[in-house]
Amino acid sequence: MSTPPPLAGRLVPLRTKDEVRASLETQSVYIVEVPAKFANVVKDVVQAAIPDFKTSEISHLRRVVQFKYLPPHLQKQFYPPTRLPRVRFFLLCPTKHIPHADLFALLRQCPPFDAKNASAPRVFYVTIPTLAPISAEQAATWSDKYWPISYKNTNPYGPHPSLVQRNAAEIEGEAGTWLVLARTAGKQISDKCLGESLGVVVVDRTKGTSQVIAVAGDCRWRSTTGASEPQTGTGNVMAHAVQRAIAMVAKKRLRIGGTDPALLDRSLFCDSPLTEVEKEYYDKDNIASSGYLCVDLDIYLTHEPCLMCSMAILHSRFRRCIFATRMPHTGGMTSDGIDVNPLSGGLKHGLFWRPSELNWKFLAWEFEEDGRDEKTGTRTERLIHV
């Protein structure tokens, strides 16, 4: 069976809920102008006065900065620097830990501000990002926008950047192929008036080369008798493409293990292949009989899965998830909204990476197709959950 050429585009990693939070939260800190040789004295006095303050709160920020390394807007705010030898701008602590008057009194006890006739310390308020950056690019942007950042090439709020890059490099060259196949699956079902034009492809890459394990289209408008139902309401949510694909994986494992997969047949789930492309891949004995459902498998989707299907992907233990069209009103994978449509704030559940709350996590990307500007939902989303 011939298929259209692969989609051309790139993989854009999804941001976790904590990554989104890290990019939005800011706080105010105190900056004092002080000669470099007195910086440690000032630090020790302030630290002793506010024991609740932990330096780890600001470990992603440079503590001591020369005037010439400050971002331009702070150079304007701090200008002119005091004519003291080797003057530095020292980040003391977040303003929430101590009132300005109390801090000023402390500084007056420290050299060089404690000397008779000494100039009063210059204390400034500066806005800084509360949490650490998640990429070198973000660190550079924040260094220009807020305060010089110390980037440690890690990501405390999601998958490590090197892990994301390594996995993206492995699958990016073939993602367009599987997404076209998913579209084909959705179109074949839609042409039968059994569902929306939504499709899913499950791929096994554990042996170094890709094997398509299951292909499924959406079947929400198919009745339990196999006929097409009126397209009203949400249809049969148990016949979404994701649910059908997972069921086909389970039935293939049974078949290869010598058990009749018909034991799982339930008309509600529409979990038997119905189209040419579904049958082609369902009939291949290319998966082990043992193993927990979808562990180490990848799933490609024409559209971001709904909340229910996102949880099904998580509980089935998929390794990676790639979708082509974001569904801001119904999707369960993304953690942020999109800027194109101001009405599409999104559910923002970010279910692919919630390790403190859920018992599985996996990598997820949105496929950004070349030449495609629209990133809002389709008719399917406006009417029903996908």
PDB file of C-alpha atoms in Angstrom, residues 48-209:
ATOM      1  CA  ALA A  48      23.406  35.484  60.438  1.00  0.00           C
ATOM      2  CA  ALA A  49      20.501  37.915  60.770  1.00  0.00           C
ATOM      3  CA  ILE A  50      18.095  35.857  58.612  1.00  0.00           C
ATOM      4  CA  PRO A  51      18.806  32.138  59.262  1.00  0.00           C
ATOM      5  CA  ASP A  52      15.641  31.136  57.376  1.00  0.00           C
ATOM      6  CA  PHE A  53      17.257  32.292  54.143  1.00  0.00           C
ATOM      7  CA  LYS A  54      18.994  29.455  52.280  1.00  0.00           C
ATOM      8  CA  THR A  55      21.485  30.413  49.591  1.00  0.00           C
ATOM      9  CA  SER A  56      20.185  27.509  47.503  1.00  0.00           C
ATOM     10  CA  GLU A  57      17.145  29.730  46.777  1.00  0.00           C
ATOM     11  CA  ILE A  58      19.338  31.893  44.554  1.00  0.00           C
ATOM     12  CA  SER A  59      22.013  29.400  43.493  1.00  0.00           C
ATOM     13  CA  HIS A  60      21.062  29.948  39.842  1.00  0.00           C
ATOM     14  CA  LEU A  61      22.105  33.620  40.089  1.00  0.00           C
ATOM     15  CA  ARG A  62      25.536  35.269  40.124  1.00  0.00           C
ATOM     16  CA  ARG A  63      26.058  36.697  43.604  1.00  0.00           C
ATOM     17  CA  VAL A  64      28.756  39.273  42.808  1.00  0.00           C
ATOM     18  CA  VAL A  65      28.805  41.151  39.491  1.00  0.00           C
ATOM     19  CA  GLN A  66      30.920  43.954  38.055  1.00  0.00           C
ATOM     20  CA  PHE A  67      29.128  46.964  36.658  1.00  0.00           C
ATOM     21  CA  LYS A  68      30.185  46.223  33.082  1.00  0.00           C
ATOM     22  CA  TYR A  69      28.541  42.752  33.225  1.00  0.00           C
ATOM     23  CA  LEU A  70      25.146  44.003  34.351  1.00  0.00           C
ATOM     24  CA  PRO A  71      22.312  44.044  31.787  1.00  0.00           C
ATOM     25  CA  PRO A  72      21.838  47.514  30.215  1.00  0.00           C
ATOM     26  CA  HIS A  73      18.652  48.356  32.123  1.00  0.00           C
ATOM     27  CA  LEU A  74      20.426  47.770  35.454  1.00  0.00           C
ATOM     28  CA  GLN A  75      23.446  49.804  34.379  1.00  0.00           C
ATOM     29  CA  LYS A  76      21.052  52.708  33.862  1.00  0.00           C
ATOM     30  CA  GLN A  77      19.413  52.062  37.244  1.00  0.00           C
ATOM     31  CA  PHE A  78      22.732  51.809  39.142  1.00  0.00           C
ATOM     32  CA  TYR A  79      24.593  54.587  37.315  1.00  0.00           C
ATOM     33  CA  PRO A  80      26.921  56.097  38.289  1.00  0.00           C
ATOM     34  CA  PRO A  81      28.815  53.459  40.279  1.00  0.00           C
ATOM     35  CA  THR A  82      30.432  54.677  43.504  1.00  0.00           C
ATOM     36  CA  ARG A  83      34.063  55.723  43.259  1.00  0.00           C
ATOM     37  CA  LEU A  84      35.192  52.964  45.584  1.00  0.00           C
ATOM     38  CA  PRO A  85      38.055  50.565  44.737  1.00  0.00           C
ATOM     39  CA  ARG A  86      36.914  47.436  42.853  1.00  0.00           C
ATOM     40  CA  VAL A  87      33.245  48.123  43.528  1.00  0.00           C
ATOM     41  CA  ARG A  88      30.885  45.196  42.963  1.00  0.00           C
ATOM     42  CA  PHE A  89      27.136  44.724  42.967  1.00  0.00           C
ATOM     43  CA  PHE A  90      26.288  42.034  45.498  1.00  0.00           C
ATOM     44  CA  LEU A  91      23.007  40.095  45.507  1.00  0.00           C
ATOM     45  CA  LEU A  92      22.092  39.794  49.183  1.00  0.00           C
ATOM     46  CA  CYS A  93      18.738  37.964  49.521  1.00  0.00           C
ATOM     47  CA  PRO A  94      15.095  38.029  48.452  1.00  0.00           C
ATOM     48  CA  THR A  95      13.257  41.015  49.893  1.00  0.00           C
ATOM     49  CA  LYS A  96      10.669  38.742  51.524  1.00  0.00           C
ATOM     50  CA  HIS A  97      13.223  37.740  54.185  1.00  0.00           C
ATOM     51  CA  ILE A  98      13.938  41.126  55.756  1.00  0.00           C
ATOM     52  CA  PRO A  99      12.451  44.657  55.691  1.00  0.00           C
ATOM     53  CA  HIS A 100      14.498  47.318  53.938  1.00  0.00           C
ATOM     54  CA  ALA A 101      15.012  49.368  57.131  1.00  0.00           C
ATOM     55  CA  ASP A 102      16.390  46.349  59.035  1.00  0.00           C
ATOM     56  CA  LEU A 103      18.727  45.469  56.189  1.00  0.00           C
ATOM     57  CA  PHE A 104      19.976  49.050  55.983  1.00  0.00           C
ATOM     58  CA  ALA A 105      20.717  49.013  59.732  1.00  0.00           C
ATOM     59  CA  LEU A 106      22.688  45.768  59.338  1.00  0.00           C
ATOM     60  CA  LEU A 107      24.749  47.165  56.505  1.00  0.00           C
ATOM     61  CA  ARG A 108      25.600  50.195  58.612  1.00  0.00           C
ATOM     62  CA  GLN A 109      27.364  47.783  60.989  1.00  0.00           C
ATOM     63  CA  CYS A 110      29.579  46.398  58.196  1.00  0.00           C
ATOM     64  CA  PRO A 111      32.706  47.914  56.733  1.00  0.00           C
ATOM     65  CA  PRO A 112      33.079  50.183  54.865  1.00  0.00           C
ATOM     66  CA  PHE A 113      29.681  51.615  55.842  1.00  0.00           C
ATOM     67  CA  ASP A 114      30.422  51.612  59.598  1.00  0.00           C
ATOM     68  CA  ALA A 115      33.260  54.124  59.401  1.00  0.00           C
ATOM     69  CA  LYS A 116      32.760  57.646  60.621  1.00  0.00           C
ATOM     70  CA  ASN A 117      31.579  59.922  57.811  1.00  0.00           C
ATOM     71  CA  ALA A 118      31.213  56.867  55.514  1.00  0.00           C
ATOM     72  CA  SER A 119      28.702  57.119  52.711  1.00  0.00           C
ATOM     73  CA  ALA A 120      25.395  55.328  53.223  1.00  0.00           C
ATOM     74  CA  PRO A 121      25.103  51.979  51.428  1.00  0.00           C
ATOM     75  CA  ARG A 122      23.328  52.033  48.082  1.00  0.00           C
ATOM     76  CA  VAL A 123      20.627  49.336  48.158  1.00  0.00           C
ATOM     77  CA  PHE A 124      18.578  48.502  45.071  1.00  0.00           C
ATOM     78  CA  TYR A 125      15.526  46.380  44.336  1.00  0.00           C
ATOM     79  CA  VAL A 126      15.896  44.007  41.366  1.00  0.00           C
ATOM     80  CA  THR A 127      13.443  41.501  39.886  1.00  0.00           C
ATOM     81  CA  ILE A 128      14.896  38.047  39.252  1.00  0.00           C
ATOM     82  CA  PRO A 129      13.503  34.651  38.084  1.00  0.00           C
ATOM     83  CA  THR A 130      12.569  32.576  41.124  1.00  0.00           C
ATOM     84  CA  LEU A 131      13.644  29.246  39.648  1.00  0.00           C
ATOM     85  CA  ALA A 132      16.633  28.060  37.653  1.00  0.00           C
ATOM     86  CA  PRO A 133      16.707  28.176  33.829  1.00  0.00           C
ATOM     87  CA  ILE A 134      16.122  24.937  31.922  1.00  0.00           C
ATOM     88  CA  SER A 135      18.372  25.656  28.937  1.00  0.00           C
ATOM     89  CA  ALA A 136      21.418  27.677  27.951  1.00  0.00           C
ATOM     90  CA  GLU A 137      19.191  29.793  25.702  1.00  0.00           C
ATOM     91  CA  GLN A 138      16.846  30.622  28.567  1.00  0.00           C
ATOM     92  CA  ALA A 139      19.806  31.448  30.819  1.00  0.00           C
ATOM     93  CA  ALA A 140      21.143  33.892  28.217  1.00  0.00           C
ATOM     94  CA  THR A 141      17.737  35.531  27.807  1.00  0.00           C
ATOM     95  CA  TRP A 142      17.276  35.909  31.558  1.00  0.00           C
ATOM     96  CA  SER A 143      20.796  37.320  31.952  1.00  0.00           C
ATOM     97  CA  ASP A 144      19.787  40.151  29.604  1.00  0.00           C
ATOM     98  CA  LYS A 145      16.302  40.597  31.036  1.00  0.00           C
ATOM     99  CA  TYR A 146      16.895  40.209  34.802  1.00  0.00           C
ATOM    100  CA  TRP A 147      20.320  39.524  36.309  1.00  0.00           C
ATOM    101  CA  PRO A 148      23.385  37.447  35.281  1.00  0.00           C
ATOM    102  CA  ILE A 149      22.489  33.751  35.488  1.00  0.00           C
ATOM    103  CA  SER A 150      24.622  30.764  36.422  1.00  0.00           C
ATOM    104  CA  TYR A 151      23.518  27.905  34.157  1.00  0.00           C
ATOM    105  CA  LYS A 152      24.519  24.364  35.170  1.00  0.00           C
ATOM    106  CA  ASN A 153      23.410  22.479  32.023  1.00  0.00           C
ATOM    107  CA  THR A 154      20.657  20.597  33.780  1.00  0.00           C
ATOM    108  CA  ASN A 155      16.890  20.706  34.194  1.00  0.00           C
ATOM    109  CA  PRO A 156      15.521  20.234  37.708  1.00  0.00           C
ATOM    110  CA  TYR A 157      11.938  20.536  36.431  1.00  0.00           C
ATOM    111  CA  GLY A 158      11.820  17.909  33.708  1.00  0.00           C
ATOM    112  CA  PRO A 159      13.876  15.540  31.567  1.00  0.00           C
ATOM    113  CA  HIS A 160      17.564  16.375  31.281  1.00  0.00           C
ATOM    114  CA  PRO A 161      18.330  18.374  28.096  1.00  0.00           C
ATOM    115  CA  SER A 162      20.811  15.753  26.884  1.00  0.00           C
ATOM    116  CA  LEU A 163      18.166  13.014  27.270  1.00  0.00           C
ATOM    117  CA  VAL A 164      15.661  15.016  25.229  1.00  0.00           C
ATOM    118  CA  GLN A 165      18.225  15.807  22.525  1.00  0.00           C
ATOM    119  CA  ARG A 166      19.422  12.211  22.268  1.00  0.00           C
ATOM    120  CA  ASN A 167      15.907  10.843  21.888  1.00  0.00           C
ATOM    121  CA  ALA A 168      14.858  13.562  19.450  1.00  0.00           C
ATOM    122  CA  ALA A 169      17.868  12.811  17.253  1.00  0.00           C
ATOM    123  CA  GLU A 170      16.867   9.136  17.177  1.00  0.00           C
ATOM    124  CA  ILE A 171      13.294   9.680  15.983  1.00  0.00           C
ATOM    125  CA  GLU A 172      13.163  13.061  14.242  1.00  0.00           C
ATOM    126  CA  GLY A 173      14.137  11.674  10.830  1.00  0.00           C
ATOM    127  CA  GLU A 174      11.198   9.254  10.754  1.00  0.00           C
ATOM    128  CA  ALA A 175       8.536  11.140  12.722  1.00  0.00           C
ATOM    129  CA  GLY A 176       7.055  12.598   9.540  1.00  0.00           C
ATOM    130  CA  THR A 177       6.663   9.102   8.082  1.00  0.00           C
ATOM    131  CA  TRP A 178       4.657   7.765  11.024  1.00  0.00           C
ATOM    132  CA  LEU A 179       2.520  10.888  11.259  1.00  0.00           C
ATOM    133  CA  VAL A 180       1.551  10.515   7.604  1.00  0.00           C
ATOM    134  CA  LEU A 181       0.657   6.896   8.309  1.00  0.00           C
ATOM    135  CA  ALA A 182      -1.469   8.053  11.252  1.00  0.00           C
ATOM    136  CA  ARG A 183      -3.249  10.488   8.949  1.00  0.00           C
ATOM    137  CA  THR A 184      -3.917   7.689   6.512  1.00  0.00           C
ATOM    138  CA  ALA A 185      -5.465   5.618   9.305  1.00  0.00           C
ATOM    139  CA  GLY A 186      -7.688   8.501  10.336  1.00  0.00           C
ATOM    140  CA  LYS A 187      -8.799   9.213   6.777  1.00  0.00           C
ATOM    141  CA  GLN A 188      -9.704   5.592   6.037  1.00  0.00           C
ATOM    142  CA  ILE A 189     -11.941   5.456   9.111  1.00  0.00           C
ATOM    143  CA  SER A 190     -13.418   8.880   8.382  1.00  0.00           C
ATOM    144  CA  ASP A 191     -14.218   7.824   4.817  1.00  0.00           C
ATOM    145  CA  LYS A 192     -16.370   5.053   6.301  1.00  0.00           C
ATOM    146  CA  CYS A 193     -18.179   7.663   8.457  1.00  0.00           C
ATOM    147  CA  LEU A 194     -17.167   5.711  11.573  1.00  0.00           C
ATOM    148  CA  GLY A 195     -15.070   8.396  13.228  1.00  0.00           C
ATOM    149  CA  GLU A 196     -13.208  11.668  12.941  1.00  0.00           C
ATOM    150  CA  SER A 197     -10.059  11.937  10.826  1.00  0.00           C
ATOM    151  CA  LEU A 198      -7.759  11.121  13.729  1.00  0.00           C
ATOM    152  CA  GLY A 199      -5.125   8.406  13.692  1.00  0.00           C
ATOM    153  CA  VAL A 200      -2.469   6.714  15.796  1.00  0.00           C
ATOM    154  CA  VAL A 201       0.648   4.672  15.002  1.00  0.00           C
ATOM    155  CA  VAL A 202       2.484   2.565  17.608  1.00  0.00           C
ATOM    156  CA  VAL A 203       6.161   1.934  16.834  1.00  0.00           C
ATOM    157  CA  ASP A 204       8.788  -0.343  18.412  1.00  0.00           C
ATOM    158  CA  ARG A 205      12.354   0.964  18.138  1.00  0.00           C
ATOM    159  CA  THR A 206      13.990  -1.114  20.827  1.00  0.00           C
ATOM    160  CA  LYS A 207      15.979  -3.194  18.321  1.00  0.00           C
ATOM    161  CA  GLY A 208      17.510  -0.229  16.527  1.00  0.00           C
ATOM    162  CA  THR A 209      15.133  -0.226  13.561  1.00  0.00           C
TER     163      THR A 209
END
